[in-house]
Short mmCIF file of C-alpha atoms in Angstrom, two decimals:
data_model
loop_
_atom_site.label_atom_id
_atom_site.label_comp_id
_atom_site.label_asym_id
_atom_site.label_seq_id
_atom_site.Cartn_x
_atom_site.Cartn_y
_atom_site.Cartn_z
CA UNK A 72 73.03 -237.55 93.90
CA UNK A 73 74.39 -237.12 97.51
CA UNK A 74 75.60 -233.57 98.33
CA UNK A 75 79.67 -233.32 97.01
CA UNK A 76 82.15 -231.54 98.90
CA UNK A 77 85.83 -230.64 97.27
CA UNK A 78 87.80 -230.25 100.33
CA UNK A 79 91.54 -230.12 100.90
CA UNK A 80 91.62 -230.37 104.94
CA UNK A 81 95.54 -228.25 104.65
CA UNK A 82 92.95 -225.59 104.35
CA UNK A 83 91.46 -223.99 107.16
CA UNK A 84 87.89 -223.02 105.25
CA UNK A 85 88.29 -226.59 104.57
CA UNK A 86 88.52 -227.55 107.96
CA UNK A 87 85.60 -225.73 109.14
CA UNK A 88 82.93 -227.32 106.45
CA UNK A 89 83.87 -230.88 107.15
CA UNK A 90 83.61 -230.19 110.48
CA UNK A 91 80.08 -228.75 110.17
CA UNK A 92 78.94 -230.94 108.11
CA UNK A 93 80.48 -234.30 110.02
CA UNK A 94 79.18 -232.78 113.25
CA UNK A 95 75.74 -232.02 111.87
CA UNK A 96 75.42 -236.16 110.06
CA UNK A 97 75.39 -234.35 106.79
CA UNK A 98 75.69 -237.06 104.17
CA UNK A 99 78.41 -236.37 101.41
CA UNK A 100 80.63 -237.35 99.19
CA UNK A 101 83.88 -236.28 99.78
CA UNK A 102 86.27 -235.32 97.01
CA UNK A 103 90.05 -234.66 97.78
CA UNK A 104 91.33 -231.78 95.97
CA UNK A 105 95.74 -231.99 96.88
CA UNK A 106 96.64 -228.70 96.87
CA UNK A 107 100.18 -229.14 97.28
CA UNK A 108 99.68 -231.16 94.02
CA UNK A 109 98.22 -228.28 92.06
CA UNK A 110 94.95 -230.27 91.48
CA UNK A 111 93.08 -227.57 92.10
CA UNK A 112 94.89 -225.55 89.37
CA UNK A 113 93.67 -228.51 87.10
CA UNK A 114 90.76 -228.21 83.81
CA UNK A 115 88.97 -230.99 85.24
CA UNK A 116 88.52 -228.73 89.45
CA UNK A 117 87.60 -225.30 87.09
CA UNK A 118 84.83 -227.47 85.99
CA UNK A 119 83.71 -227.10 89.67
CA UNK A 120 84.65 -224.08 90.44
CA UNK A 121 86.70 -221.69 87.68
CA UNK A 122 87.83 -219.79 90.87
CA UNK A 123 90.28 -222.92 91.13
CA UNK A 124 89.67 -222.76 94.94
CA UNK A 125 88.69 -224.98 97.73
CA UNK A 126 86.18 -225.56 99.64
CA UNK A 127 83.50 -226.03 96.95
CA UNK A 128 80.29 -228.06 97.09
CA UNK A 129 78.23 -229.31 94.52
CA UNK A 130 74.52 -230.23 94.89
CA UNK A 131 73.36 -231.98 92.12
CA UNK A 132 73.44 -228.69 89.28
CA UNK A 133 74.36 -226.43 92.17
CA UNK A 134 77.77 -225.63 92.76
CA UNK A 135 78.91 -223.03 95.15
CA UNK A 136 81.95 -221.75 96.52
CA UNK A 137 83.15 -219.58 99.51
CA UNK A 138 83.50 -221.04 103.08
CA UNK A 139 81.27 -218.67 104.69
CA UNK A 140 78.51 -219.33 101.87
CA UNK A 141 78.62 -222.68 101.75
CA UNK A 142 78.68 -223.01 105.84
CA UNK A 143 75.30 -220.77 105.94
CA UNK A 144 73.86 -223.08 102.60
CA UNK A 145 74.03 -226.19 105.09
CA UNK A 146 72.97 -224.32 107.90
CA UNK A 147 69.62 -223.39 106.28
CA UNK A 148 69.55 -226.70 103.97
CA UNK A 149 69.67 -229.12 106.72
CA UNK A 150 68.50 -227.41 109.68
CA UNK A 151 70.71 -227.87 112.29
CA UNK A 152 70.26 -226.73 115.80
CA UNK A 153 69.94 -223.06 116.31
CA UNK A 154 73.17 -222.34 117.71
CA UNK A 155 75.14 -222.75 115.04
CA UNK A 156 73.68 -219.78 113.37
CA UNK A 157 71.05 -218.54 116.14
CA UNK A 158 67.61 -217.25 114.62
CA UNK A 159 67.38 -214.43 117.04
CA UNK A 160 68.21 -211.23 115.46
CA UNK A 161 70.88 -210.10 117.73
CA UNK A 162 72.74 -213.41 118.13
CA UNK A 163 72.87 -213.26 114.34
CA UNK A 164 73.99 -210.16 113.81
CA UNK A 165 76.76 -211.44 115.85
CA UNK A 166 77.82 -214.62 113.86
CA UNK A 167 77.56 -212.56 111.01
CA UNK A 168 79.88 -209.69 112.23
CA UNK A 169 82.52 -212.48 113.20
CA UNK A 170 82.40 -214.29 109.83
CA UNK A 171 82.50 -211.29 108.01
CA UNK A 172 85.85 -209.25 110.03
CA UNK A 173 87.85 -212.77 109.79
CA UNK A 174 88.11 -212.47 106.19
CA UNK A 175 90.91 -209.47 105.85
CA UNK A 176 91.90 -210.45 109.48
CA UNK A 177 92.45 -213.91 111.77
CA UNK A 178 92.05 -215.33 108.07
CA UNK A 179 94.55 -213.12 106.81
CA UNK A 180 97.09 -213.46 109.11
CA UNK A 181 96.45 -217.12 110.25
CA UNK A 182 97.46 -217.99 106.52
CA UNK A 183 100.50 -216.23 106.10
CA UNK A 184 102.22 -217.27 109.63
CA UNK A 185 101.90 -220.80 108.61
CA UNK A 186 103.31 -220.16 104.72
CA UNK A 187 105.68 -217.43 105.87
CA UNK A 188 106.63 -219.46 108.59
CA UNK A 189 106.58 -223.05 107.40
CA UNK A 190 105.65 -223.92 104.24
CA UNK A 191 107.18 -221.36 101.74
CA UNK A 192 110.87 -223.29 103.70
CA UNK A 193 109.98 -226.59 104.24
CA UNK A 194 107.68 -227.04 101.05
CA UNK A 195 108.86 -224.15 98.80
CA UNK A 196 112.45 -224.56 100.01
CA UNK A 197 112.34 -220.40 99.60
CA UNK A 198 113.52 -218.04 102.75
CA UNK A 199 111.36 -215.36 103.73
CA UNK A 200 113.33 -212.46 105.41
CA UNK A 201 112.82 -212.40 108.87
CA UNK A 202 111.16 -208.85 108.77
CA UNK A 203 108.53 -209.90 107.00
CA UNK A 204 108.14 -212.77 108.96
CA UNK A 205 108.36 -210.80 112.15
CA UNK A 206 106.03 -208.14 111.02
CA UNK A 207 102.91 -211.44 109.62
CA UNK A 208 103.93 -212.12 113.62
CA UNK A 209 103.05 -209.33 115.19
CA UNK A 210 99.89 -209.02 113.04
CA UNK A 211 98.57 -212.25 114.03
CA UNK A 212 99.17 -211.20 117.53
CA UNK A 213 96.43 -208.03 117.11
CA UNK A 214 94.22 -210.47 115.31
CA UNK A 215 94.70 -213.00 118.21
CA UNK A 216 93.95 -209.78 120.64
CA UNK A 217 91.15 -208.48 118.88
CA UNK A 218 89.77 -212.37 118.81
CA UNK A 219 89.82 -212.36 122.50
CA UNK A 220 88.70 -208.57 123.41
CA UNK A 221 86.24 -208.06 121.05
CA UNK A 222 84.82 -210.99 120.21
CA UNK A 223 85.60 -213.43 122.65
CA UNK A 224 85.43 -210.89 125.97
CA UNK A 225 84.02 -213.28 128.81
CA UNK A 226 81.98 -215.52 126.97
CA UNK A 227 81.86 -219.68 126.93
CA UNK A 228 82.03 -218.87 122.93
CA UNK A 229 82.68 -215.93 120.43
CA UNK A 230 78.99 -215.01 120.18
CA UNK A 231 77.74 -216.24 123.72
CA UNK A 232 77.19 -219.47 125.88
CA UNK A 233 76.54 -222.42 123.09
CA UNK A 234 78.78 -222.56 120.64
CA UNK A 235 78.27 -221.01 116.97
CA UNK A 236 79.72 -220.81 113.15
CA UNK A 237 81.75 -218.09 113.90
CA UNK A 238 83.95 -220.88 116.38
CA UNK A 239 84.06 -223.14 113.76
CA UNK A 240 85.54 -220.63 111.44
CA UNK A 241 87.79 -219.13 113.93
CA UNK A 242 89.02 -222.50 115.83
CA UNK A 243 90.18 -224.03 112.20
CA UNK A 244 91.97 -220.38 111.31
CA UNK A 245 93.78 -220.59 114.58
CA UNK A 246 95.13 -224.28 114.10
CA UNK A 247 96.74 -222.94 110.81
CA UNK A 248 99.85 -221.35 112.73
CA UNK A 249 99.85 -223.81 115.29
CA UNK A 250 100.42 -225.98 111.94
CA UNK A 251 103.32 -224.00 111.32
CA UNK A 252 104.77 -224.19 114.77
CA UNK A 253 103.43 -220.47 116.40
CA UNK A 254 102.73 -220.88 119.72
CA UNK A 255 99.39 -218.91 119.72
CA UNK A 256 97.91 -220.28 122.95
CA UNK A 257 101.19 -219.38 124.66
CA UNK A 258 100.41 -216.56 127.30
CA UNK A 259 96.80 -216.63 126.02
CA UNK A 260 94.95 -218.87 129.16
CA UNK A 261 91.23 -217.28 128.13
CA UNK A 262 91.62 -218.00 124.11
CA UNK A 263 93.21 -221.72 125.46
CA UNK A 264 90.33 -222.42 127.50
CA UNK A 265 87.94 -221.42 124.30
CA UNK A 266 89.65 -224.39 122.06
CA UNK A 267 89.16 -226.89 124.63
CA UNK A 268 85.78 -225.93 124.87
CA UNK A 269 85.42 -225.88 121.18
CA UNK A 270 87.27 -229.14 120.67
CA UNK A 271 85.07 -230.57 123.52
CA UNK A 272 81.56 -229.32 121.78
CA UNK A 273 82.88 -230.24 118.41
CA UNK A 274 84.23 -233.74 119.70
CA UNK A 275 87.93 -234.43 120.24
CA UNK A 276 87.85 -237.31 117.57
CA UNK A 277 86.27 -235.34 115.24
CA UNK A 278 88.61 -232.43 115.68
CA UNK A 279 92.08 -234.23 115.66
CA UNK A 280 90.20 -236.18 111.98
CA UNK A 281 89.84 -232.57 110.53
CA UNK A 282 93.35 -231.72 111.89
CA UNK A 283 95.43 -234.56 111.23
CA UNK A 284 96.55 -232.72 107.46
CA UNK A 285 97.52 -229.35 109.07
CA UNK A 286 99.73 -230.73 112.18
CA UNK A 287 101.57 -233.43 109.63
CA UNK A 288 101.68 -230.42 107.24
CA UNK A 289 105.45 -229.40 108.69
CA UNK A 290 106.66 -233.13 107.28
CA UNK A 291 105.53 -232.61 103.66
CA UNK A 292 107.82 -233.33 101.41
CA UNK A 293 109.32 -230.81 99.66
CA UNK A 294 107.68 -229.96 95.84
CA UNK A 295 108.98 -230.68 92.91
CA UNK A 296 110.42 -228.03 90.97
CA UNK A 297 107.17 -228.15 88.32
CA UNK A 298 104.82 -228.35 90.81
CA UNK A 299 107.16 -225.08 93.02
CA UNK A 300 106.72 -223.07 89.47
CA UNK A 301 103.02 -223.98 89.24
CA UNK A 302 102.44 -223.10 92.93
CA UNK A 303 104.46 -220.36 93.52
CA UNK A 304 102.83 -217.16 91.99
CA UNK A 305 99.33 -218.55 93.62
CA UNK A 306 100.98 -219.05 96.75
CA UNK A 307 102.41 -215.22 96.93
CA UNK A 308 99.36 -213.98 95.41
CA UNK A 309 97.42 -215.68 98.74
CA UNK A 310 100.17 -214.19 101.20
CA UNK A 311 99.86 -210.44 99.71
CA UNK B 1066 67.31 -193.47 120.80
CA UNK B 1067 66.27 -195.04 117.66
CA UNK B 1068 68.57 -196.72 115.12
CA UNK B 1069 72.02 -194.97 114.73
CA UNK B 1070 74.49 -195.33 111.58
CA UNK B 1071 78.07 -193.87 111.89
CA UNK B 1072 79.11 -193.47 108.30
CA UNK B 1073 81.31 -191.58 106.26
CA UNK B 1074 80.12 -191.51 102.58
CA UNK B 1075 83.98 -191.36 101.45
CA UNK B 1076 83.83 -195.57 101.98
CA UNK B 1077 82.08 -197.74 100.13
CA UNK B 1078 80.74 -200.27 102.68
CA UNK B 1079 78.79 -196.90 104.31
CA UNK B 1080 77.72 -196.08 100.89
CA UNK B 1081 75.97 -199.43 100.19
CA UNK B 1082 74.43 -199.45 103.97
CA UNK B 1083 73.05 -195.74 103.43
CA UNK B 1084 71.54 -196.44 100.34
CA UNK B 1085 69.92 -199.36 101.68
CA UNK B 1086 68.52 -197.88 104.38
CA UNK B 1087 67.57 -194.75 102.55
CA UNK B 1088 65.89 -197.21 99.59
CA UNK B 1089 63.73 -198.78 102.13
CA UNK B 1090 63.01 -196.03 104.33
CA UNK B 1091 64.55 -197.44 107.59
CA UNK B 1092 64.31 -194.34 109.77
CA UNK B 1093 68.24 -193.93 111.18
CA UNK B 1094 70.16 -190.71 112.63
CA UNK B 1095 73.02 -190.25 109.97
CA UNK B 1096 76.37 -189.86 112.47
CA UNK B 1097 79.27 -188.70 110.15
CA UNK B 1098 82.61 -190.21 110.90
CA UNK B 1099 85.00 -188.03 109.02
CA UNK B 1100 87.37 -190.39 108.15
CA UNK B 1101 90.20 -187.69 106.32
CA UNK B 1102 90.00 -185.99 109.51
CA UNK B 1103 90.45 -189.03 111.99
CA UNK B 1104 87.30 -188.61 113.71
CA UNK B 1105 87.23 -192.82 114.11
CA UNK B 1106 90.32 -192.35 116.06
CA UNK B 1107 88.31 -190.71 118.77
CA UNK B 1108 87.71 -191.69 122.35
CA UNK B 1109 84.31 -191.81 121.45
CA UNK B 1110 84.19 -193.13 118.76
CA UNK B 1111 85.63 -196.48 120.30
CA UNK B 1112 83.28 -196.52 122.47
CA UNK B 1113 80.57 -197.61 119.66
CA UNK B 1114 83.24 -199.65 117.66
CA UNK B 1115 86.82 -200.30 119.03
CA UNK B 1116 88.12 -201.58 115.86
CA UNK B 1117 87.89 -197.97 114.99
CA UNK B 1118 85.94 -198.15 111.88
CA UNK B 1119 83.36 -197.20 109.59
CA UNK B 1120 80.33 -198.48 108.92
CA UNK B 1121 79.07 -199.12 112.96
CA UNK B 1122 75.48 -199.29 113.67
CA UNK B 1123 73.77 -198.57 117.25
CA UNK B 1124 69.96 -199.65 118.21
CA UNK B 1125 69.64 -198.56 121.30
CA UNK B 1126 72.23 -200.38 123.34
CA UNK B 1127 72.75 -202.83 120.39
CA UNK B 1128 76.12 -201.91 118.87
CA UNK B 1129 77.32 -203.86 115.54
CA UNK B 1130 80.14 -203.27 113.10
CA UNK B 1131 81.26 -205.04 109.44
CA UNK B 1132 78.44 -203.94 106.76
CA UNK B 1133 77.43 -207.31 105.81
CA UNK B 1134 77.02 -208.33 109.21
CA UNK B 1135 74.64 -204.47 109.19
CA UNK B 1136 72.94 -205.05 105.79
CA UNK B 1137 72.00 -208.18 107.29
CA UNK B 1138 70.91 -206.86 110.30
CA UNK B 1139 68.31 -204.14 108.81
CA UNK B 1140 66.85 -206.78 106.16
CA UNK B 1141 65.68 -208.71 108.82
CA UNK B 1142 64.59 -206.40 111.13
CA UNK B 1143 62.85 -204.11 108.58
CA UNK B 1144 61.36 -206.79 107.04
CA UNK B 1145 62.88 -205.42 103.19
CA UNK B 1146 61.27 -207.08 100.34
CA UNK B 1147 62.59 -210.68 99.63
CA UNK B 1148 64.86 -209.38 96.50
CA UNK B 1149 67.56 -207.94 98.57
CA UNK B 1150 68.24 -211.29 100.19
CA UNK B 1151 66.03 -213.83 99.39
CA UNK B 1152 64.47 -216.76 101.32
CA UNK B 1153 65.31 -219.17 98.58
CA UNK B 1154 68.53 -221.28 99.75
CA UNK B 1155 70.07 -220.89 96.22
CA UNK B 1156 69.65 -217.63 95.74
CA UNK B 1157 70.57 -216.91 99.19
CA UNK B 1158 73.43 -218.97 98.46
CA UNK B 1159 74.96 -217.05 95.72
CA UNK B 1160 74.23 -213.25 97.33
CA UNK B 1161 76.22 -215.13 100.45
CA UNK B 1162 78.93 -216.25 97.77
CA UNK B 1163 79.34 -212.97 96.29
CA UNK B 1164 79.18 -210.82 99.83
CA UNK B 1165 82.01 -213.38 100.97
CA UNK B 1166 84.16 -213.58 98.11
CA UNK B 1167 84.52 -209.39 97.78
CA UNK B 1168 86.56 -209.11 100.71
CA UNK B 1169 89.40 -209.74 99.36
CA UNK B 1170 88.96 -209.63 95.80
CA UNK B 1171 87.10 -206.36 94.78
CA UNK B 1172 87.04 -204.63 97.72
CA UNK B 1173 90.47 -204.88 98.25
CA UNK B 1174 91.46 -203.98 94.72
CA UNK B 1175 88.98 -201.11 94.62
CA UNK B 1176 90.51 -199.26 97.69
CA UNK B 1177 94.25 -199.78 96.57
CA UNK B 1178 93.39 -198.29 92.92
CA UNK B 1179 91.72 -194.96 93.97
CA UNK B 1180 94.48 -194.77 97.24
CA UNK B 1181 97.08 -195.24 94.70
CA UNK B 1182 95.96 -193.35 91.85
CA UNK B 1183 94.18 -190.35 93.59
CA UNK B 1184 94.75 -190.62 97.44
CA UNK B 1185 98.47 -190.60 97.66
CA UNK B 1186 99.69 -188.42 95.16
CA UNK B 1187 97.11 -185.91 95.19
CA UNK B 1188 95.85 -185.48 98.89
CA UNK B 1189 98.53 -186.58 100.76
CA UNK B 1190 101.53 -185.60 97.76
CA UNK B 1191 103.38 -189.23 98.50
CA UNK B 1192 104.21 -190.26 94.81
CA UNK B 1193 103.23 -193.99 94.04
CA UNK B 1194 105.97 -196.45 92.13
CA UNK B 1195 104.21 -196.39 88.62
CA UNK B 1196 104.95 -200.27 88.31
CA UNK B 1197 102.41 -200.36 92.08
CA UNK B 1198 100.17 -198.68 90.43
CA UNK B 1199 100.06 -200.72 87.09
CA UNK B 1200 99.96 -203.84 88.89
CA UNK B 1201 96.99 -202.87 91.10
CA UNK B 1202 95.26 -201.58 88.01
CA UNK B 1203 95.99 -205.16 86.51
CA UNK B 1204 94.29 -206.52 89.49
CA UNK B 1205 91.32 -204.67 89.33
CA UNK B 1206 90.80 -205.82 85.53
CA UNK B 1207 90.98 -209.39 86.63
CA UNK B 1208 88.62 -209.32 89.20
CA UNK B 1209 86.09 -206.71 87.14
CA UNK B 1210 86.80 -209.69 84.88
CA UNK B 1211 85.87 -211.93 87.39
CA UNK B 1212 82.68 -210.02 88.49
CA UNK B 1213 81.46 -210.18 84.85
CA UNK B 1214 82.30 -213.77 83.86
CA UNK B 1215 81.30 -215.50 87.49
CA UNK B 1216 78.74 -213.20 89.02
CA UNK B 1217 77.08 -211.10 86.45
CA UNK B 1218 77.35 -213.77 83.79
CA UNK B 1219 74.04 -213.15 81.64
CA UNK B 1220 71.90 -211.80 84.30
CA UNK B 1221 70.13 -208.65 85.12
CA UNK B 1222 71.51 -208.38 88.17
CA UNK B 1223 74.53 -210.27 90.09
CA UNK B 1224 72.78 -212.99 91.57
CA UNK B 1225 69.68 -213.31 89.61
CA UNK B 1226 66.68 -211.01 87.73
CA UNK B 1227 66.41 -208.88 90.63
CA UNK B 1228 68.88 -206.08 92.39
CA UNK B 1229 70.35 -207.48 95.95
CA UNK B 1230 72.14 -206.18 98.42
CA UNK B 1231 75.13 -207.83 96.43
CA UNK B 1232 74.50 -205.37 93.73
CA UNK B 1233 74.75 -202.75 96.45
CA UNK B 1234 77.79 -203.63 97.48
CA UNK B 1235 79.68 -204.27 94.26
CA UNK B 1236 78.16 -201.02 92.64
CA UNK B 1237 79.58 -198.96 95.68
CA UNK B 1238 83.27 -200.65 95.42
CA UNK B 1239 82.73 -199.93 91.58
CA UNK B 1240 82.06 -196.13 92.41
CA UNK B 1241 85.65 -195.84 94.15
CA UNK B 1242 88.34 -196.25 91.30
CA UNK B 1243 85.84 -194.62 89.08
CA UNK B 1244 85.93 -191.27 91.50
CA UNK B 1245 89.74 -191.81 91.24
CA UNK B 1246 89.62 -191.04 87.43
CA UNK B 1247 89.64 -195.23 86.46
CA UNK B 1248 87.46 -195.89 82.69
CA UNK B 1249 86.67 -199.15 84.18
CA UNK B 1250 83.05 -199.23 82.53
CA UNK B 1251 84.20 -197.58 79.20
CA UNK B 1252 85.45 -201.26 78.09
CA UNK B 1253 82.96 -203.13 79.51
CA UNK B 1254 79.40 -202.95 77.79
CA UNK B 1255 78.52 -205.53 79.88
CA UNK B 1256 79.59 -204.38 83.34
CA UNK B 1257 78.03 -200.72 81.97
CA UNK B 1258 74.38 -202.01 81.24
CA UNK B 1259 74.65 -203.62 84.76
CA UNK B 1260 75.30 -200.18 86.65
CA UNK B 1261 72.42 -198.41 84.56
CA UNK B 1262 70.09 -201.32 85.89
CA UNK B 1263 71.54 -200.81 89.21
CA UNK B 1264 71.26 -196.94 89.35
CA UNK B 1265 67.96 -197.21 88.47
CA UNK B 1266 66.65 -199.79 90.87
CA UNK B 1267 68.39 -197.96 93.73
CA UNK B 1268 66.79 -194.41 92.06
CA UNK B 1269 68.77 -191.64 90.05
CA UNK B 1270 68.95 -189.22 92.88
CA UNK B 1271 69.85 -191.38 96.00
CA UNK B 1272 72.71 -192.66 93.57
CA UNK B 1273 74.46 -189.41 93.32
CA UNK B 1274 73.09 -188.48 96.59
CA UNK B 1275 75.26 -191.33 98.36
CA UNK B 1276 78.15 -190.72 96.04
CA UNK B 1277 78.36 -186.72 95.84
CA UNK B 1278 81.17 -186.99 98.78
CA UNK B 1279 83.28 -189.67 96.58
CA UNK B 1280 83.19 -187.77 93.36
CA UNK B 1281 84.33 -184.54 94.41
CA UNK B 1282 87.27 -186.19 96.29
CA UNK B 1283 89.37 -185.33 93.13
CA UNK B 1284 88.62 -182.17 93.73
CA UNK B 1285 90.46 -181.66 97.13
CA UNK B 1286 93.67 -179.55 97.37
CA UNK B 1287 96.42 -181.48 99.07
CA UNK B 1288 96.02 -182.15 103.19
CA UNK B 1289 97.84 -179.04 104.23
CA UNK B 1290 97.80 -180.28 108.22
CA UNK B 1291 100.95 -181.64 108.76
CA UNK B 1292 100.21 -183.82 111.96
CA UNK B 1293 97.10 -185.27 110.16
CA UNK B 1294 99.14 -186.10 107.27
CA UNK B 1295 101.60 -187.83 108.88
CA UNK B 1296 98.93 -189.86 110.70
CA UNK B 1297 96.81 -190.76 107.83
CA UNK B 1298 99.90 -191.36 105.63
CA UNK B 1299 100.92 -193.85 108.79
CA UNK B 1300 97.95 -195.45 108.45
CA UNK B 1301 97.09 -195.80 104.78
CA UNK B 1302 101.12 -197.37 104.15
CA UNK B 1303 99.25 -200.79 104.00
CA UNK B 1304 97.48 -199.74 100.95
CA UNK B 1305 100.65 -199.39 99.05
CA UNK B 1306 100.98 -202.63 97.46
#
């Protein structure tokens, strides 16, 4: 049985894993979970993973979930080239520290621009006050800051010259606002020149395939009212 | 120098990186961070991590932060036995699973329960809505629910028959609402048994060792400092939710 990936590319964990594993020839079988359906909220996706959450992969009894685990799982299952997750102590260290601050942070605030900004209006058809919208804003600014000083500093890539997971991860977060119309790159020439040197090592084809979902996101039709009432309280609950 | 750990024993990533150093005798210089007192808002402090926080680690000019990223770190370098993160890809898989999924499910819950029911109404004397409070308390149930039903499952430990540094770092999140007064093992046999297995791995007197700051935090009279309180009041608001 060929390695099975439930992946809904509007998600940026999503984005990252197929990706990786496109970029890396991973054979797999790709299963579309809609999110803006609710099919992930469905009996027959808890099966996969009771979580109800995407990405998930399933190899053969194995099923795992979590972007981060399932991005190192393929790293060490297929062994790709080094720098994607470098064996050197140091340069691991590094990927690790990235992958590990996004969570509460770029992740964090990458996910509720777009929603706050786009999709709780355009697919909800709810209005967010403009405070809290300002406020998501400004927090996504200090991630997008912190990206850059900490992380990013003067390097080709987040962890040094080749690039690494930690890119992968970051690069699909970043996309999620631009999704949602924030104009991240705006005034930000040194994190601009790291996604065109991301999208160049990744491959632009590749990149605008994994990508196509989030930039059409801001013509989705607008939900239903069941599927609003199913999705709403999961939707705030991700946004807290 | 050799190996440096800024910690403050008050947070539970720090307490989960001391004990694992302390378990496998990686030599370190213990650098407190007194977090109630703002020390990570020093000058010099940002010099070893500008994000400002606790746990940091420094070997020699070698300067990491995030305690995943630091557990990590001193498994490989100190060569720990295989049980705290093992070679094999599944069971790799699923410590990797559970260190990424606490973020922002246990962790997160743990720290708003003993903020809310401890923190802010004791130490800093900023009552919290009782309805905040309840719901944060609701969350914590689902994900100790969550722990139990997904992780822990029928299994000594939370990934497998052996403690990992998954166990560590649930075990210290665990420790925070219960410093804050919160019975969350009383209902759960389960979730109980687990903690006795874990204490015991780890060793009965590096346990309490680690978590003597924690537990006596509900013994502090109120901050008293009134530029300190405003500051840590400032920057604790984001807990109130």
């Amino acid at each position: 049985m060929v390695l099975e990936l439930y992946l809904d590319l509007l998600s940026q964990p999503c984005r990252a894993i197929y990706i990786f594993a496109k970029k890396n020839g991973i054979p797999f079988q790709m299963h579309t979970v809609e999110l803006r359906e609710g099919e992930h909220l469905s009996d027959a996706f808890a099966q996969v993973n009771p979580m109800k959450k995407v990405p998930a992969m399933k190899d053969d009894d194995f099923t795992l979930s979590e972007s981060v685990a399932i991005l190192l799982y393929l790293t060490h299952k297929y062994k790709v080239p080094d720098h994607w997750y470098p064996r050197e102590l140091q340069a691991r260290a590094r990927v690790d520290e990235y992958l590990a601050w996004q969570h509460t942070a770029l992740r964090r605030s990458c996910l509720r621009a777009l929603w706050q900004k786009m999709m709780i209006p355009v697919f909800l058809g709810e209005q967010v006050p403009s405070e809290t919208l300002t406020a998501t804003l400004a927090e996504l600014d200090v991630n997008l800051q912190v990206l850059e000083d900490k992380f990013l500093q003067d390097k080709a890539f987040l962890i040094g010259p080749r690039i690494s997971l930690a890119d992968l991860v970051a690069v699909t977060e970043v996309m999620h606002p631009v999704g949602g119309g924030c104009p991240v790159f705006e005034g930000r020439p040194k994190l601009a020149a790291w996604y065109h040197r991301v999208e160049a090592a990744v491959g632009k084809d590749l990149f605008r395939e994994a990508h196509e979902v989030i930039l059409k996101a801001k013509d989705s039709p607008p939900a239903d009212l069941i599927s609003k009432q199913k999705l709403m309280p999961r939707v705030l609950a991700m946004i807290q | 120098m050799g190996l440096e750990l800024y910690l403050d024993l008050m947070s539970q990533p720090c307490r989960a990186v001391y004990i694992f150093a302390k378990k496998n005798d990686i030599p370190f210089q213990l650098r407190t961070i007194d977090l109630l007192k703002g020390q990570h808002y020093t000058d010099d402090f940002a010099q070893v991590n500008p994000l400002r926080k606790v746990p940091a680690l420094k070997d020699g000019d070698f300067i990491l932060a995030e305690s995943v990223a630091i557990l990590l770190y001193l498994s490989r370098k100190y060569k720990v036995p295989d049980h705290w993160y093992p070679q094999d890809l599944q069971a790799r898989a699923r410590v990797d699973e559970y260190l990424s999924w606490q973020h922002t499910a246990l962790r997160s819950c743990c720290t708003r329960a003993m903020w809310q029911k401890m923190m802010f109404p004791k130490y800093l004397e900023q009552p919290v809505p009782p309805e905040i409070l309840a719901s944060t308390l609701a969350e914590l149930d689902r994900c100790l629910q969550m722990l139990e039903d997904k992780f822990l499952r029928n299994q000594a430990f939370l990934t497998g028959s052996h403690i990992s540094v998954a166990d560590l770092v649930a075990i210290t999140e665990l420790m925070h609402p219960v410093s804050a007064g919160c019975k969350i093992f009383e209902s759960r046999p389960k979730l109980a048994a687990w903690r006795q297995r874990v204490e015991a791995a780890v060793g009965e007197n590096l346990f309490q060792e680690a978590h003597a700051v924690v537990l006596k935090v509900k013994d502090m009279p109120p901050l008293m400092d009134p530029t300190l309180k405003e500051k840590l009041k400032l920057s604790v608001q984001s807990l109130l939710h």
